[in-house]
Coordinates of C-alpha atoms in Angstrom, one line a residue:
Chain A
M1 CA 71.3 -101.0 37.8
Q2 CA 68.0 -101.0 39.7
L3 CA 67.1 -103.3 42.5
V4 CA 63.6 -104.8 41.8
S5 CA 63.3 -107.0 44.9
S6 CA 65.4 -108.5 47.7
Q7 CA 64.2 -111.4 49.8
K8 CA 66.1 -113.2 52.5
M9 CA 66.7 -116.9 51.9
F10 CA 68.9 -119.4 53.7
N11 CA 70.5 -116.5 55.5
G12 CA 71.6 -114.8 52.2
W13 CA 69.6 -112.7 49.7
Q14 CA 67.6 -113.6 46.6
Q15 CA 67.5 -110.4 44.5
R16 CA 66.2 -109.2 41.1
Y17 CA 67.9 -106.3 39.2
R18 CA 67.0 -104.5 36.1
H19 CA 69.4 -102.7 33.9
Q20 CA 69.8 -101.2 30.4
S21 CA 71.8 -103.7 28.3
E22 CA 74.1 -102.2 25.6
V23 CA 74.5 -105.3 23.7
N24 CA 70.8 -106.2 23.6
Q25 CA 69.7 -102.6 23.3
C26 CA 66.9 -103.1 25.8
E27 CA 66.1 -103.4 29.5
M28 CA 67.1 -106.8 30.9
T29 CA 66.2 -108.4 34.2
F30 CA 68.4 -110.9 36.1
S31 CA 68.2 -112.7 39.4
V32 CA 71.1 -113.4 41.9
Y33 CA 71.5 -115.3 45.0
V34 CA 74.0 -113.7 47.3
P35 CA 75.2 -116.1 50.0
F36 CA 75.8 -115.1 53.7
R37 CA 79.5 -115.5 53.0
V38 CA 79.4 -112.1 51.3
A39 CA 77.9 -110.4 54.4
Q40 CA 80.8 -111.9 56.4
G41 CA 83.1 -109.8 54.1
H42 CA 84.4 -112.5 51.7
K43 CA 84.4 -112.4 47.9
V44 CA 82.8 -115.4 46.4
P45 CA 83.0 -117.0 42.9
V46 CA 79.9 -117.0 40.7
V47 CA 77.9 -119.8 39.0
Y48 CA 75.9 -118.6 36.0
C49 CA 72.6 -120.6 35.6
L50 CA 71.1 -120.5 32.1
S51 CA 67.4 -121.5 31.7
G52 CA 65.5 -123.2 28.9
L53 CA 62.9 -122.3 26.5
T54 CA 60.0 -120.0 27.8
C55 CA 61.8 -119.3 31.0
S56 CA 62.7 -115.9 32.5
D57 CA 65.2 -115.4 35.4
E58 CA 62.6 -116.7 37.8
N59 CA 62.2 -120.3 36.9
F60 CA 65.5 -121.5 38.2
S61 CA 65.3 -119.1 41.1
T62 CA 61.9 -120.5 42.4
K63 CA 62.1 -124.2 41.4
A64 CA 65.7 -125.5 41.2
G65 CA 66.3 -125.5 45.0
A66 CA 69.9 -124.4 44.3
Q67 CA 70.2 -121.6 46.9
Q68 CA 70.7 -123.8 49.9
Y69 CA 73.7 -125.4 48.4
A70 CA 75.1 -122.0 47.2
A71 CA 74.7 -120.8 50.8
Q72 CA 76.5 -123.9 52.2
L73 CA 79.3 -123.8 49.5
G74 CA 79.7 -120.0 49.5
L75 CA 78.8 -119.4 45.8
M76 CA 76.9 -116.6 44.2
L77 CA 74.3 -117.7 41.7
V78 CA 73.4 -115.5 38.7
M79 CA 70.2 -116.3 36.9
P80 CA 69.9 -114.3 33.6
D81 CA 66.8 -114.0 31.4
T82 CA 66.7 -116.2 28.3
S83 CA 66.3 -113.4 25.7
P84 CA 66.0 -109.7 25.2
R85 CA 62.4 -108.5 25.9
G86 CA 60.0 -105.7 25.6
E87 CA 57.7 -104.0 23.1
G88 CA 60.3 -102.9 20.7
V89 CA 61.9 -106.4 20.6
A90 CA 61.0 -108.8 17.8
D91 CA 59.1 -111.8 18.8
D92 CA 57.3 -114.8 17.5
A93 CA 54.0 -116.5 18.5
A94 CA 55.9 -119.9 18.9
Y95 CA 57.4 -120.8 22.2
D96 CA 60.7 -121.8 20.7
L97 CA 61.5 -118.5 18.9
G98 CA 61.9 -114.9 19.9
Q99 CA 61.3 -113.7 23.5
G100 CA 62.0 -116.5 25.9
A101 CA 64.0 -118.3 23.3
G102 CA 67.2 -116.4 22.6
F103 CA 69.4 -119.6 22.2
Y104 CA 72.4 -117.7 23.5
V105 CA 73.6 -116.5 20.1
N106 CA 74.3 -113.2 18.5
A107 CA 71.7 -112.9 15.8
T108 CA 72.8 -111.6 12.4
A109 CA 69.5 -111.9 10.4
A110 CA 66.5 -109.6 10.4
P111 CA 64.5 -108.9 12.4
W112 CA 66.4 -110.4 15.2
A113 CA 69.9 -108.8 14.9
A114 CA 68.8 -105.6 16.4
H115 CA 68.4 -107.0 20.0
Y116 CA 69.2 -110.7 20.1
R117 CA 72.8 -110.7 21.2
M118 CA 72.6 -113.1 24.1
Y119 CA 76.0 -114.6 23.5
D120 CA 77.8 -111.3 24.1
Y121 CA 75.4 -110.5 27.0
I122 CA 76.2 -113.8 28.9
V123 CA 79.8 -114.0 28.0
S124 CA 80.8 -110.4 28.5
E125 CA 78.2 -107.7 29.5
L126 CA 76.5 -109.4 32.3
P127 CA 79.8 -110.7 34.1
A128 CA 81.3 -107.2 33.9
L129 CA 78.2 -105.8 35.6
I130 CA 78.2 -108.6 38.2
E131 CA 81.9 -108.1 38.9
A132 CA 81.6 -104.3 39.2
H133 CA 78.6 -104.4 41.6
F134 CA 79.0 -107.5 43.8
Q135 CA 81.6 -108.8 46.2
V136 CA 82.7 -111.5 43.8
T137 CA 85.9 -113.0 42.5
K138 CA 86.7 -113.3 38.8
E139 CA 86.2 -117.0 39.1
R140 CA 83.2 -118.3 37.2
A141 CA 81.4 -121.6 36.5
I142 CA 78.4 -122.0 34.2
M143 CA 75.5 -124.4 34.0
G144 CA 72.2 -124.6 32.3
H145 CA 69.1 -126.6 31.5
S146 CA 67.9 -127.7 28.0
M147 CA 68.3 -124.6 25.8
G148 CA 70.3 -123.2 28.7
G149 CA 72.4 -126.4 28.8
H150 CA 73.3 -125.7 25.1
G151 CA 74.2 -122.1 26.1
A152 CA 76.3 -123.3 29.0
L153 CA 78.3 -125.9 27.0
M154 CA 78.8 -123.8 24.0
I155 CA 79.9 -120.7 25.9
A156 CA 82.2 -122.5 28.2
L157 CA 83.9 -124.4 25.4
R158 CA 84.5 -121.2 23.5
N159 CA 85.8 -119.4 26.5
T160 CA 87.6 -121.9 28.6
D161 CA 89.8 -119.2 30.0
R162 CA 86.7 -117.6 31.6
Y163 CA 85.1 -120.6 33.3
S164 CA 86.5 -123.2 35.8
S165 CA 83.8 -125.8 34.9
V166 CA 80.6 -126.3 33.1
S167 CA 77.5 -128.5 33.7
A168 CA 74.2 -129.1 32.1
F169 CA 70.8 -130.8 32.7
A170 CA 69.3 -132.3 29.6
P171 CA 71.2 -130.0 27.3
I172 CA 70.6 -129.5 23.6
V173 CA 74.1 -130.5 22.4
N174 CA 73.9 -130.5 18.7
P175 CA 71.3 -127.8 17.7
M176 CA 72.3 -127.8 14.1
D177 CA 70.9 -131.4 13.9
V178 CA 67.6 -131.1 15.9
P179 CA 64.4 -129.3 15.2
W180 CA 64.6 -126.7 17.9
G181 CA 68.1 -125.7 17.0
Q182 CA 67.6 -125.7 13.2
K183 CA 64.5 -123.4 13.5
A184 CA 66.3 -121.0 15.9
F185 CA 69.5 -120.9 13.9
A186 CA 67.8 -120.4 10.6
A187 CA 66.0 -117.5 12.0
Y188 CA 68.7 -115.8 14.1
L189 CA 71.7 -116.7 11.9
G190 CA 70.2 -117.2 8.4
E191 CA 69.7 -120.2 6.3
D192 CA 73.3 -120.7 5.4
S193 CA 74.3 -123.3 8.0
K194 CA 78.0 -122.5 7.8
A195 CA 77.5 -119.8 10.5
W196 CA 75.8 -122.2 12.7
A197 CA 78.7 -124.5 13.8
Q198 CA 80.3 -121.8 16.1
Y199 CA 77.2 -122.2 18.4
D200 CA 77.0 -125.9 18.3
A201 CA 78.6 -127.6 21.3
C202 CA 79.4 -130.8 19.4
H203 CA 81.5 -128.6 17.2
C204 CA 82.9 -126.2 19.9
V205 CA 84.6 -129.3 21.6
N206 CA 87.2 -129.1 18.9
H207 CA 88.1 -125.4 19.7
A208 CA 88.4 -125.6 23.5
T209 CA 91.8 -124.3 24.5
K210 CA 91.8 -125.9 28.0
R211 CA 90.5 -129.2 29.4
I212 CA 87.5 -127.7 31.1
P213 CA 85.6 -130.2 33.4
I214 CA 82.1 -131.0 32.1
L215 CA 79.2 -132.7 33.9
I216 CA 75.9 -133.6 32.2
D217 CA 72.8 -135.3 33.7
Q218 CA 70.0 -136.5 31.5
G219 CA 66.7 -138.1 32.5
S220 CA 65.7 -141.2 30.6
A221 CA 62.0 -140.3 30.8
D222 CA 62.6 -136.8 29.2
D223 CA 59.9 -136.4 26.5
F224 CA 62.6 -134.5 24.4
Y225 CA 65.1 -137.3 24.6
P226 CA 66.5 -138.3 22.1
S227 CA 64.6 -136.2 19.5
Q228 CA 65.9 -132.9 20.6
L229 CA 68.5 -133.9 23.1
Q230 CA 71.4 -136.3 22.4
P231 CA 73.9 -136.1 25.2
E232 CA 75.7 -139.2 24.1
K233 CA 76.6 -137.5 20.8
F234 CA 78.3 -134.8 22.9
V235 CA 80.0 -137.2 25.2
T236 CA 81.5 -138.9 22.3
A237 CA 82.6 -135.8 20.6
A238 CA 84.1 -134.3 23.8
K239 CA 86.0 -137.6 24.4
V240 CA 87.4 -137.6 20.9
A241 CA 88.5 -134.0 21.7
G242 CA 90.2 -135.1 24.8
L243 CA 87.8 -133.3 27.2
P244 CA 86.8 -134.8 30.6
V245 CA 83.1 -135.5 30.8
R246 CA 81.2 -136.9 33.6
Y247 CA 77.8 -138.1 32.2
N248 CA 74.9 -139.5 34.3
M249 CA 71.8 -141.1 32.7
R250 CA 69.1 -140.8 35.4
P251 CA 66.5 -143.6 35.0
E252 CA 62.9 -142.4 35.0
Y253 CA 63.6 -138.7 35.5
D254 CA 62.0 -136.2 33.0
H255 CA 62.7 -132.8 31.7
S256 CA 61.3 -130.8 34.6
Y257 CA 62.6 -128.8 37.5
Y258 CA 61.8 -131.8 39.7
F259 CA 64.6 -133.5 37.9
I260 CA 67.0 -130.4 38.3
A261 CA 66.1 -130.1 42.0
S262 CA 67.0 -133.8 42.5
F263 CA 70.6 -133.3 41.3
V264 CA 71.4 -129.7 41.6
E265 CA 73.4 -130.3 44.7
S266 CA 75.8 -132.6 42.8
H267 CA 76.2 -129.9 40.1
L268 CA 77.0 -127.1 42.6
S269 CA 79.4 -129.4 44.5
F270 CA 81.2 -130.2 41.2
H271 CA 81.6 -126.5 40.4
A272 CA 82.7 -125.8 44.0
E273 CA 85.4 -128.4 43.7
H274 CA 86.8 -126.9 40.4
L275 CA 86.5 -123.4 41.9
G276 CA 88.8 -124.6 44.6
L277 CA 86.2 -124.2 47.4
Chain B
M1 CA 40.9 -141.3 41.4
Q2 CA 42.7 -140.4 38.2
L3 CA 46.5 -139.9 38.0
V4 CA 47.2 -136.7 36.2
S5 CA 51.0 -136.7 36.3
S6 CA 53.9 -138.7 37.9
Q7 CA 57.4 -137.3 37.9
K8 CA 60.5 -138.8 39.6
M9 CA 62.0 -136.6 42.2
F10 CA 64.7 -137.4 44.8
N11 CA 64.3 -141.1 43.9
G12 CA 60.5 -141.0 44.8
W13 CA 57.5 -139.7 42.8
Q14 CA 55.8 -136.4 42.7
Q15 CA 52.3 -137.0 41.5
R16 CA 49.0 -135.2 40.9
Y17 CA 45.6 -136.8 41.1
R18 CA 42.0 -135.8 40.4
H19 CA 39.0 -137.1 42.0
Q20 CA 35.3 -136.4 42.5
S21 CA 34.8 -134.9 46.0
E22 CA 31.7 -135.8 47.7
V23 CA 31.9 -133.2 50.4
N24 CA 32.8 -130.3 48.0
Q25 CA 30.5 -131.7 45.2
C26 CA 33.1 -131.0 42.5
E27 CA 36.3 -132.4 41.1
M28 CA 39.4 -131.8 43.2
T29 CA 43.0 -132.0 42.3
F30 CA 45.8 -132.8 44.8
S31 CA 49.5 -133.5 44.7
V32 CA 51.5 -136.0 46.7
Y33 CA 55.1 -136.8 47.1
V34 CA 55.7 -140.5 47.6
P35 CA 59.2 -141.1 49.0
F36 CA 61.4 -144.1 47.9
R37 CA 60.8 -145.8 51.2
V38 CA 57.3 -146.8 49.9
A39 CA 58.9 -148.6 46.9
Q40 CA 61.1 -150.4 49.4
G41 CA 57.8 -151.9 50.8
H42 CA 57.3 -149.8 53.8
K43 CA 54.2 -147.8 54.9
V44 CA 55.0 -144.2 55.7
P45 CA 53.2 -141.5 57.7
V46 CA 51.7 -138.5 56.0
V47 CA 52.3 -134.7 56.4
Y48 CA 49.5 -132.6 55.0
C49 CA 50.7 -129.3 53.6
L50 CA 48.1 -126.6 53.3
S51 CA 48.7 -123.5 51.0
G52 CA 47.8 -119.9 51.3
L53 CA 45.6 -117.5 49.4
T54 CA 45.6 -117.9 45.6
C55 CA 47.5 -121.2 45.8
S56 CA 46.7 -124.5 44.1
D57 CA 48.2 -127.8 45.0
E58 CA 51.2 -126.8 42.9
N59 CA 52.7 -123.9 44.7
F60 CA 54.0 -125.9 47.7
S61 CA 55.0 -128.7 45.3
T62 CA 57.2 -126.7 43.1
K63 CA 58.6 -123.9 45.4
A64 CA 58.9 -125.2 49.0
G65 CA 61.8 -127.6 48.4
A66 CA 60.2 -130.0 50.9
Q67 CA 60.5 -133.3 48.9
Q68 CA 64.2 -133.8 49.6
Y69 CA 63.5 -134.0 53.4
A70 CA 60.4 -136.0 52.9
A71 CA 62.7 -138.5 50.9
Q72 CA 65.4 -138.5 53.6
L73 CA 62.9 -138.8 56.6
G74 CA 60.5 -141.3 54.8
L75 CA 57.4 -139.1 54.9
M76 CA 54.6 -138.8 52.3
L77 CA 53.6 -135.2 51.6
V78 CA 50.0 -134.4 50.6
M79 CA 49.4 -131.0 49.0
P80 CA 45.7 -130.3 48.7
D81 CA 44.1 -127.4 46.7
T82 CA 42.9 -124.5 48.7
S83 CA 39.2 -124.5 47.7
P84 CA 36.7 -126.2 45.4
R85 CA 37.1 -125.2 41.8
G86 CA 35.2 -125.3 38.5
E87 CA 32.6 -123.6 36.4
G88 CA 29.7 -124.4 38.7
V89 CA 31.5 -123.3 41.9
A90 CA 30.8 -119.9 43.3
D91 CA 33.7 -117.4 43.0
D92 CA 34.5 -113.8 43.6
A93 CA 36.8 -111.4 41.7
A94 CA 38.9 -110.7 44.8
Y95 CA 42.0 -112.9 45.4
D96 CA 41.0 -113.5 49.1
L97 CA 37.5 -114.9 48.6
G98 CA 36.1 -117.8 46.5
Q99 CA 38.2 -120.1 44.4
G100 CA 41.7 -120.3 45.8
A101 CA 40.6 -119.0 49.2
G102 CA 38.5 -121.5 50.9
F103 CA 39.8 -120.8 54.3
Y104 CA 39.4 -124.4 55.4
V105 CA 35.8 -123.9 56.7
N106 CA 32.5 -125.6 56.0
A107 CA 30.5 -122.7 54.4
T108 CA 26.9 -122.3 55.7
A109 CA 25.9 -119.1 53.8
A110 CA 24.8 -118.7 50.2
P111 CA 26.2 -118.9 47.5
W112 CA 29.1 -120.7 49.2
A113 CA 27.4 -123.6 51.1
A114 CA 26.9 -125.7 48.1
H115 CA 30.6 -126.5 47.5
Y116 CA 32.8 -124.9 50.1
R117 CA 33.3 -127.6 52.6
M118 CA 37.1 -127.6 52.9
Y119 CA 37.2 -128.4 56.6
D120 CA 35.5 -131.7 56.0
Y121 CA 37.6 -132.3 52.9
I122 CA 40.9 -131.8 54.7
V123 CA 39.9 -133.5 58.0
S124 CA 38.0 -136.6 56.6
E125 CA 37.6 -137.1 53.0
L126 CA 41.1 -136.6 51.7
P127 CA 42.8 -138.6 54.4
A128 CA 40.3 -141.5 53.8
L129 CA 41.2 -141.4 50.1
I130 CA 45.0 -141.2 50.8
E131 CA 44.8 -144.1 53.4
A132 CA 42.8 -146.2 51.0
H133 CA 45.1 -145.7 47.9
F134 CA 48.6 -145.3 49.2
Q135 CA 51.0 -147.3 51.3
V136 CA 50.6 -145.1 54.4
T137 CA 50.1 -145.6 58.1
K138 CA 47.3 -143.8 59.9
E139 CA 49.8 -141.5 61.5
R140 CA 49.5 -137.8 60.2
A141 CA 50.9 -134.3 60.9
I142 CA 49.8 -131.1 59.4
M143 CA 51.4 -127.8 58.4
G144 CA 50.5 -124.8 56.3
H145 CA 51.4 -121.3 55.2
S146 CA 49.5 -118.1 55.8
M147 CA 45.8 -119.1 55.2
G148 CA 47.1 -122.6 55.2
G149 CA 48.8 -122.0 58.5
H150 CA 45.4 -121.0 59.9
G151 CA 43.9 -124.2 58.4
A152 CA 46.7 -126.4 59.9
L153 CA 46.4 -125.0 63.4
M154 CA 42.7 -124.8 63.6
I155 CA 42.3 -128.3 62.2
A156 CA 45.0 -129.9 64.4
L157 CA 43.6 -128.2 67.6
R158 CA 40.1 -129.5 66.8
N159 CA 41.3 -133.1 66.0
T160 CA 44.2 -133.7 68.3
D161 CA 43.4 -137.4 68.0
R162 CA 44.1 -137.3 64.3
Y163 CA 47.5 -135.5 64.1
S164 CA 50.8 -136.0 65.9
S165 CA 52.0 -132.5 65.5
V166 CA 51.3 -129.2 63.7
S167 CA 53.3 -126.5 62.2
A168 CA 52.9 -123.3 60.4
F169 CA 54.7 -120.6 58.4
A170 CA 53.4 -117.0 58.9
P171 CA 49.8 -118.3 59.9
I172 CA 46.7 -116.3 60.2
V173 CA 46.0 -117.3 63.8
N174 CA 43.1 -115.0 64.8
P175 CA 41.0 -114.8 61.6
M176 CA 38.0 -113.3 63.5
D177 CA 40.1 -110.2 64.3
V178 CA 41.8 -109.4 61.0
P179 CA 40.6 -108.3 57.7
W180 CA 41.2 -111.4 55.6
G181 CA 39.4 -113.6 58.2
Q182 CA 36.5 -111.2 58.8
K183 CA 35.8 -110.9 55.1
A184 CA 36.0 -114.6 54.5
F185 CA 34.1 -115.7 57.6
A186 CA 31.4 -113.1 57.0
A187 CA 30.9 -114.5 53.5
Y188 CA 31.2 -118.2 54.2
L189 CA 29.6 -118.4 57.7
G190 CA 27.3 -115.4 57.7
E191 CA 27.6 -112.0 59.6
D192 CA 26.8 -113.5 62.9
S193 CA 30.2 -113.9 64.4
K194 CA 29.1 -116.5 66.9
A195 CA 29.7 -119.2 64.3
W196 CA 33.2 -118.0 63.6
A197 CA 35.1 -119.0 66.8
Q198 CA 35.1 -122.7 66.0
Y199 CA 37.3 -121.9 63.0
D200 CA 39.7 -119.5 64.9
A201 CA 42.9 -121.1 66.2
C202 CA 43.2 -118.6 69.1
H203 CA 39.8 -120.0 70.3
C204 CA 40.5 -123.5 69.4
V205 CA 43.4 -123.8 71.8
N206 CA 40.8 -124.0 74.5
H207 CA 39.2 -127.2 73.1
A208 CA 42.4 -129.2 72.4
T209 CA 41.9 -132.6 74.0
K210 CA 45.7 -133.4 73.8
R211 CA 48.9 -131.5 74.2
I212 CA 49.8 -131.6 70.6
P213 CA 53.2 -130.2 69.8
I214 CA 53.1 -126.9 67.8
L215 CA 55.8 -125.1 65.8
I216 CA 55.5 -121.7 64.2
D217 CA 57.9 -119.6 62.1
Q218 CA 57.3 -116.0 61.2
G219 CA 59.4 -113.6 59.2
S220 CA 59.9 -110.1 60.6
A221 CA 59.8 -108.5 57.1
D222 CA 56.6 -110.1 56.2
D223 CA 54.3 -107.4 54.7
F224 CA 51.2 -109.0 56.4
Y225 CA 52.8 -108.9 59.8
P226 CA 51.3 -107.9 62.0
S227 CA 48.2 -106.6 60.2
Q228 CA 46.9 -110.0 59.2
L229 CA 49.3 -112.2 61.2
Q230 CA 49.8 -112.1 64.8
P231 CA 51.5 -115.3 65.9
E232 CA 52.4 -113.9 69.3
K233 CA 48.7 -113.7 70.1
F234 CA 48.4 -117.4 69.4
V235 CA 51.6 -118.2 71.3
T236 CA 50.1 -116.5 74.4
A237 CA 46.8 -118.2 74.0
A238 CA 48.4 -121.6 73.5
K239 CA 50.5 -121.1 76.6
V240 CA 47.6 -120.2 78.7
A241 CA 45.9 -123.4 77.5
G242 CA 48.9 -125.4 78.5
L243 CA 49.9 -126.2 74.9
P244 CA 53.6 -126.7 73.9
V245 CA 54.5 -124.1 71.3
R246 CA 57.9 -123.5 69.7
Y247 CA 57.9 -120.1 68.0
N248 CA 60.7 -118.7 65.9
M249 CA 60.8 -115.0 64.8
R250 CA 63.0 -115.1 61.8
P251 CA 64.7 -111.7 61.2
E252 CA 64.4 -110.1 57.7
Y253 CA 62.5 -113.0 56.2
D254 CA 59.3 -112.1 54.2
H255 CA 56.0 -114.1 53.4
S256 CA 57.3 -115.9 50.2
Y257 CA 58.2 -119.4 49.5
Y258 CA 61.8 -118.4 49.8
F259 CA 61.1 -118.0 53.5
I260 CA 59.4 -121.4 53.5
A261 CA 62.2 -123.2 51.7
S262 CA 64.8 -121.8 54.2
F263 CA 63.0 -123.5 57.1
V264 CA 61.0 -126.3 55.7
E265 CA 63.7 -128.9 56.7
S266 CA 63.2 -127.9 60.4
H267 CA 59.4 -128.2 60.1
L268 CA 59.7 -131.7 58.5
S269 CA 62.2 -132.8 61.1
F270 CA 59.9 -131.5 63.8
H271 CA 57.0 -133.7 62.4
A272 CA 59.3 -136.7 61.9
E273 CA 60.3 -136.5 65.5
H274 CA 56.7 -136.4 66.7
L275 CA 55.8 -139.2 64.3
G276 CA 58.5 -141.4 65.9
L277 CA 60.7 -141.5 62.8

């Protein structure tokens, strides 16, 4: 694991690391925010922050304004990239497929299967790396935006033993049923939609083994609402499955990081509460 | 004045506007943050936020994390561009001259004199526009980063009747004596350095007509400190001139927006205090 940069922020450290990913078979870059509490000798829990289409590890880092709350609450933030990358990695000219658009699945169809294993990367490889190299506990929460909101919900629901809570801003909740998800799943998983449901949060609610707390915020002025984003569908499915969901419709907010910045404090407080901080 | 975008943020509005600038003889774009207090029917004071080399109106908007404090304090933020722009506007391949590097002067030398009148733009044209179109008072403060810190200090000291307070992150304080400033001033103002001092904050301290409150933060791990940035020189000059300066050396912080975000709350609180909020 190679340190790319380290910058002081809110008395802690904003850092980037590069490492060889075994599951993705390429070099991956991620960002972390290490709060001051670590320098004081404490182990801290981790919140994984998954970004949306076109993003790298730097969008959430530079625009969400989350670090000040992580500093106050004593949380480490981990901001992964959204796909494998590099010259040998399959790509597509469109913004919603290929590099920058991994959709947090393990691809099974050519040419994607060789590198696109973001599900295993986020669920297993990256946490193992983080927990081996940083002063963190094994307590985790996960959150995300848009495609990253899909990733966070789907991953948390399939791994309720690994996360204390999950939250999402403007998540894709039913990828099988919207253009972004249908295009990506057909490419990564093949045309047979039977393999798709395991990666669809509206289906995953039925397989949650614990009542994991869920928080969702959606802006009413979001250009992708409701064509790509139908949080209400998820809220209904989660309630039917007996899962606790707090859902906030935010009037006039859009899909941007200005929306995220406006409410990120409430998301980190929510995770801190369920992490027992 | 044409509205380019309007996005809700912290219950107020982050907006971009485009307008024809008479002093710069080109189209200019600026960003504003309008706090909720305006929607409640109040007029609010304005803090002008000047950016550094290579920046547009969007760097401070997206990365500084200032809007939440502007919302809390009831301040409007105005984030101008750092130079005239466009096809007909002189430019240079270097990052530190031409478009994105106006240095807040009125250029007198060819080929710059036709458009580069950022001093007049920031001091007069833009405030007149803001005060005609928004629910603001005529109370103003000004702040900036790096080249924008130079702009803020120099402009405030020359116009103490127009600003209640001034602050800067990692400012260029003595452009006549450092490579960035010497290169820009030689280009914009001509080789004869007699015309330079009027735009050098270390000289401007001697012409301040009021004891304007000044706040400066500098990171000790800033790559440009002290080769381009010598805040201590300014602190000494200001003290000799009888001006009140609060100076904070911030150990281990660098030149980035992560540094700005860490301390922007204290800068806006400082301005709010002197604006009587």
